[in-house]
Amino acid sequence: MNWPSTPDEAVALQLEMAPLVDPNPPAGWQPRTAAGLDVAYDGDKLCAAVVVVDLTSLETVDQAVVPGVTDFPYVPGLFAFRELPALMSALERLTTSPDVLICDGQGVAHPRRFGLASHLGVVTGLPSIGVAKTPMGRYDPPGPDRGDWTELRDGDDVVGRALRTQKDVKPLFVSIGHRIDLDTACARVLDLAPKYRQPETTRRADQLCRQALVLDR
């Protein structure tokens, strides 16, 4: 694939690839491991991290971190073009193959319905989930209890959910990335967030890439 070098080329690629998103899990899919992906920045320098956890025990079973540099501009809606090359390199360094990807960003909750989680899912063929800290769209606050949710909408489309992962804590914004449905995506996020707002996958990937970035200075 020729990687876009301009925002116009990136938008065109998103529009071309968005119809490839599949909102259905693979037949008989029973995920055992989940990989969290995150990127830390220091100017144009970055470190991409992937941490794989066991979905039952939540123990870390594999991880990889890759330093890099991005020359793609910072444009809202096009973060994948800054982060995806390094994240793909980190995934390739794993010694295990995760069953689902948990991305610190959007899936179909995106102006062109093709955020980072969808892009990673389509490119790798793996089920993927977008778990964002900020919404792309409008929503009503969910109830105060863990597991409460409301629809996240963009225009007339339901693009995800505002999901309360801990009682009286700000919700996260969950959207499908690829090869998963929204009910399953929210259930897996809750499985991965027994104590904190963020899933353990995201928490550990965030810690790993930040530590690596400090050491790389």
C-alpha positions as a printed Julia matrix, in Angstrom:
217×3 Matrix{Float64}:
   0.0     0.0    0.0
   1.26    3.46  -0.86
   1.15    5.38   2.4
  -0.47    8.83   2.08
   1.83   11.82   2.47
  -0.84   14.54   2.52
  -4.14   15.01   4.39
  -6.13   14.89   1.13
  -4.59   11.53   0.24
  -5.3    10.24   3.77
  -8.96   11.28   3.64
  -9.34    9.59   0.26
  -7.88    6.35   1.65
 -10.24    6.42   4.64
 -13.23    6.84   2.34
 -11.98    3.97   0.18
 -11.41    1.6    3.12
 -14.39    2.45   5.36
 -16.78    0.08   3.51
 -14.45   -2.8    4.45
 -15.41   -2.54   8.15
 -17.32   -5.66   9.26
 -19.63   -5.16  12.28
 -19.86   -8.9   13.02
 -17.49  -11.1   15.07
 -15.94  -14.15  13.42
 -18.09  -17.28  13.68
 -17.48  -19.07  16.97
 -15.12  -16.37  18.17
 -14.01  -16.9   21.78
 -11.25  -14.38  22.56
  -8.67  -15.37  25.15
  -6.25  -12.45  24.85
  -6.55   -8.73  24.15
  -3.86   -6.32  23.01
  -3.79   -2.69  24.1
  -2.13   -0.19  21.77
  -0.95    3.32  22.57
   1.56    5.93  21.38
   3.5     8.56  23.35
   5.0    11.64  21.7
   7.92   13.99  22.24
   7.6    16.42  19.35
   7.91   14.34  16.18
   9.53   11.48  18.1
   7.23    8.73  19.29
   7.14    5.34  20.97
   4.42    2.85  20.1
   3.55    0.1   22.56
   1.44   -3.05  22.46
   0.63   -5.01  25.62
  -1.21   -8.35  25.44
  -3.21   -9.52  28.47
  -5.05  -12.7   29.29
  -8.78  -11.88  29.36
  -9.42  -14.22  32.31
  -6.53  -13.44  34.65
  -5.64   -9.98  33.24
  -1.98  -10.98  33.46
   0.38   -9.53  30.87
   1.46  -12.31  28.5
   3.41  -10.35  25.87
   4.49   -6.83  25.01
   6.51   -4.85  22.48
   7.58   -1.24  22.1
   8.94    0.53  19.01
  10.51    3.99  18.83
   9.93    6.04  15.72
   9.45    9.41  14.09
   6.38   10.77  12.36
   6.37   13.29   9.57
   2.61   13.23   8.97
   0.91   16.47  10.12
  -1.28   16.63  13.23
  -4.79   16.72  11.73
  -7.95   15.76  13.66
  -9.49   12.63  12.18
  -6.19   11.5   10.67
  -4.3    10.31  13.75
  -3.97    6.82  12.27
  -1.55    8.16   9.69
   0.8     9.34  12.44
   0.51    6.24  14.61
  -0.35    3.19  12.53
   3.09    2.48  10.98
   4.78    2.32  14.39
   1.9     0.36  15.92
   2.08   -2.18  13.11
   5.8    -2.58  13.76
   5.1    -3.2   17.44
   2.44   -5.8   16.61
   4.91   -7.59  14.35
   7.36   -7.9   17.25
   4.93   -9.8   19.46
   5.56  -13.49  20.0
   1.81  -14.15  20.44
  -1.14  -13.32  18.21
  -3.82  -11.41  20.16
  -7.5   -12.21  19.63
  -8.73   -8.61  19.81
  -7.15   -5.15  19.6
  -8.11   -2.4   22.07
  -7.18    0.99  20.65
  -6.82    4.25  22.55
  -8.91    6.12  19.97
 -11.96    5.9   17.76
 -13.35    3.16  15.56
 -16.42    4.02  13.5
 -17.09    6.99  15.81
 -15.3     9.11  13.25
 -16.38   11.64  10.59
 -15.65    9.09   7.84
 -16.47    6.05  10.01
 -12.85    4.92   9.86
 -10.78    5.87  12.89
  -7.59    4.25  14.14
  -9.31    1.13  15.55
 -11.09    0.47  12.27
  -7.93    1.07  10.24
  -5.89   -1.31  12.4
  -8.63   -3.92  12.31
  -9.02   -3.86   8.54
  -5.26   -3.92   7.93
  -4.58   -6.78  10.35
  -7.84   -8.67   9.91
  -8.24   -8.83  13.71
 -11.33   -7.83  15.68
 -10.75   -4.35  17.07
 -12.41   -1.89  19.46
 -12.05    1.87  19.76
 -12.01    3.13  23.35
 -11.68    6.92  23.48
 -11.5     9.34  26.38
 -13.33   12.08  24.46
 -16.48   11.71  22.34
 -16.89   12.11  18.62
 -20.57   12.97  18.51
 -23.31   13.78  21.0
 -24.64   11.74  23.9
 -26.7    11.98  27.07
 -24.81   11.2   30.29
 -25.25    7.53  31.23
 -26.43    6.48  34.67
 -23.93    6.56  37.55
 -23.3     2.81  37.85
 -20.65    0.63  36.24
 -22.03   -0.76  32.98
 -24.53    2.07  32.4
 -24.43    3.46  28.87
 -26.12    5.75  26.39
 -25.9     5.98  22.63
 -23.2     8.05  21.0
 -24.61    9.65  17.86
 -23.25   11.53  14.88
 -26.14   13.03  12.99
 -28.74   10.28  12.66
 -26.19    7.49  13.07
 -25.43    5.56  16.25
 -21.63    5.36  16.16
 -20.89    4.01  19.64
 -21.72    4.24  23.33
 -20.81    6.38  26.29
 -19.96    3.59  28.75
 -19.52    3.98  32.49
 -16.7     1.63  33.47
 -16.63    2.67  37.15
 -19.31    4.09  39.42
 -19.51    7.9   39.3
 -16.45    8.11  37.0
 -16.46    9.83  33.6
 -17.57    7.48  30.82
 -15.41    6.13  28.03
 -16.56    6.22  24.42
 -16.65    2.8   22.84
 -17.09    2.13  19.13
 -16.58   -0.9   16.98
 -13.38   -1.03  15.0
 -13.72   -4.15  12.85
 -15.13   -7.69  13.11
 -17.05   -7.02  16.33
 -20.49   -5.81  17.39
 -21.14   -3.04  19.89
 -22.6    -5.24  22.65
 -19.54   -7.5   22.54
 -17.16   -4.55  22.38
 -18.65   -2.99  25.53
 -18.63   -6.33  27.36
 -14.93   -6.82  26.61
 -14.1    -3.29  27.73
 -15.88   -3.89  31.05
 -14.01   -7.19  31.47
 -10.74   -5.29  31.05
 -11.64   -2.47  33.46
 -12.41   -4.11  36.82
 -10.84   -1.35  38.95
 -10.11    1.74  36.89
 -11.76    3.89  34.25
  -9.4     2.74  31.51
  -9.04   -0.89  30.4
  -5.93   -2.6   31.73
  -4.74   -2.99  28.14
  -4.7     0.78  27.62
  -3.25    1.52  31.06
  -0.31   -0.82  30.54
   0.38    0.21  26.95
   0.32    3.87  28.03
   2.8     3.21  30.84
   5.1     1.2   28.55
   5.29    3.75  25.73
   5.78    6.67  28.14
   8.62    4.87  29.94
  10.24    3.97  26.63
  10.02    7.55  25.4
  11.79    8.82  28.52
  14.56    6.24  28.13
  14.95    7.14  24.44
  15.64   10.82  25.15
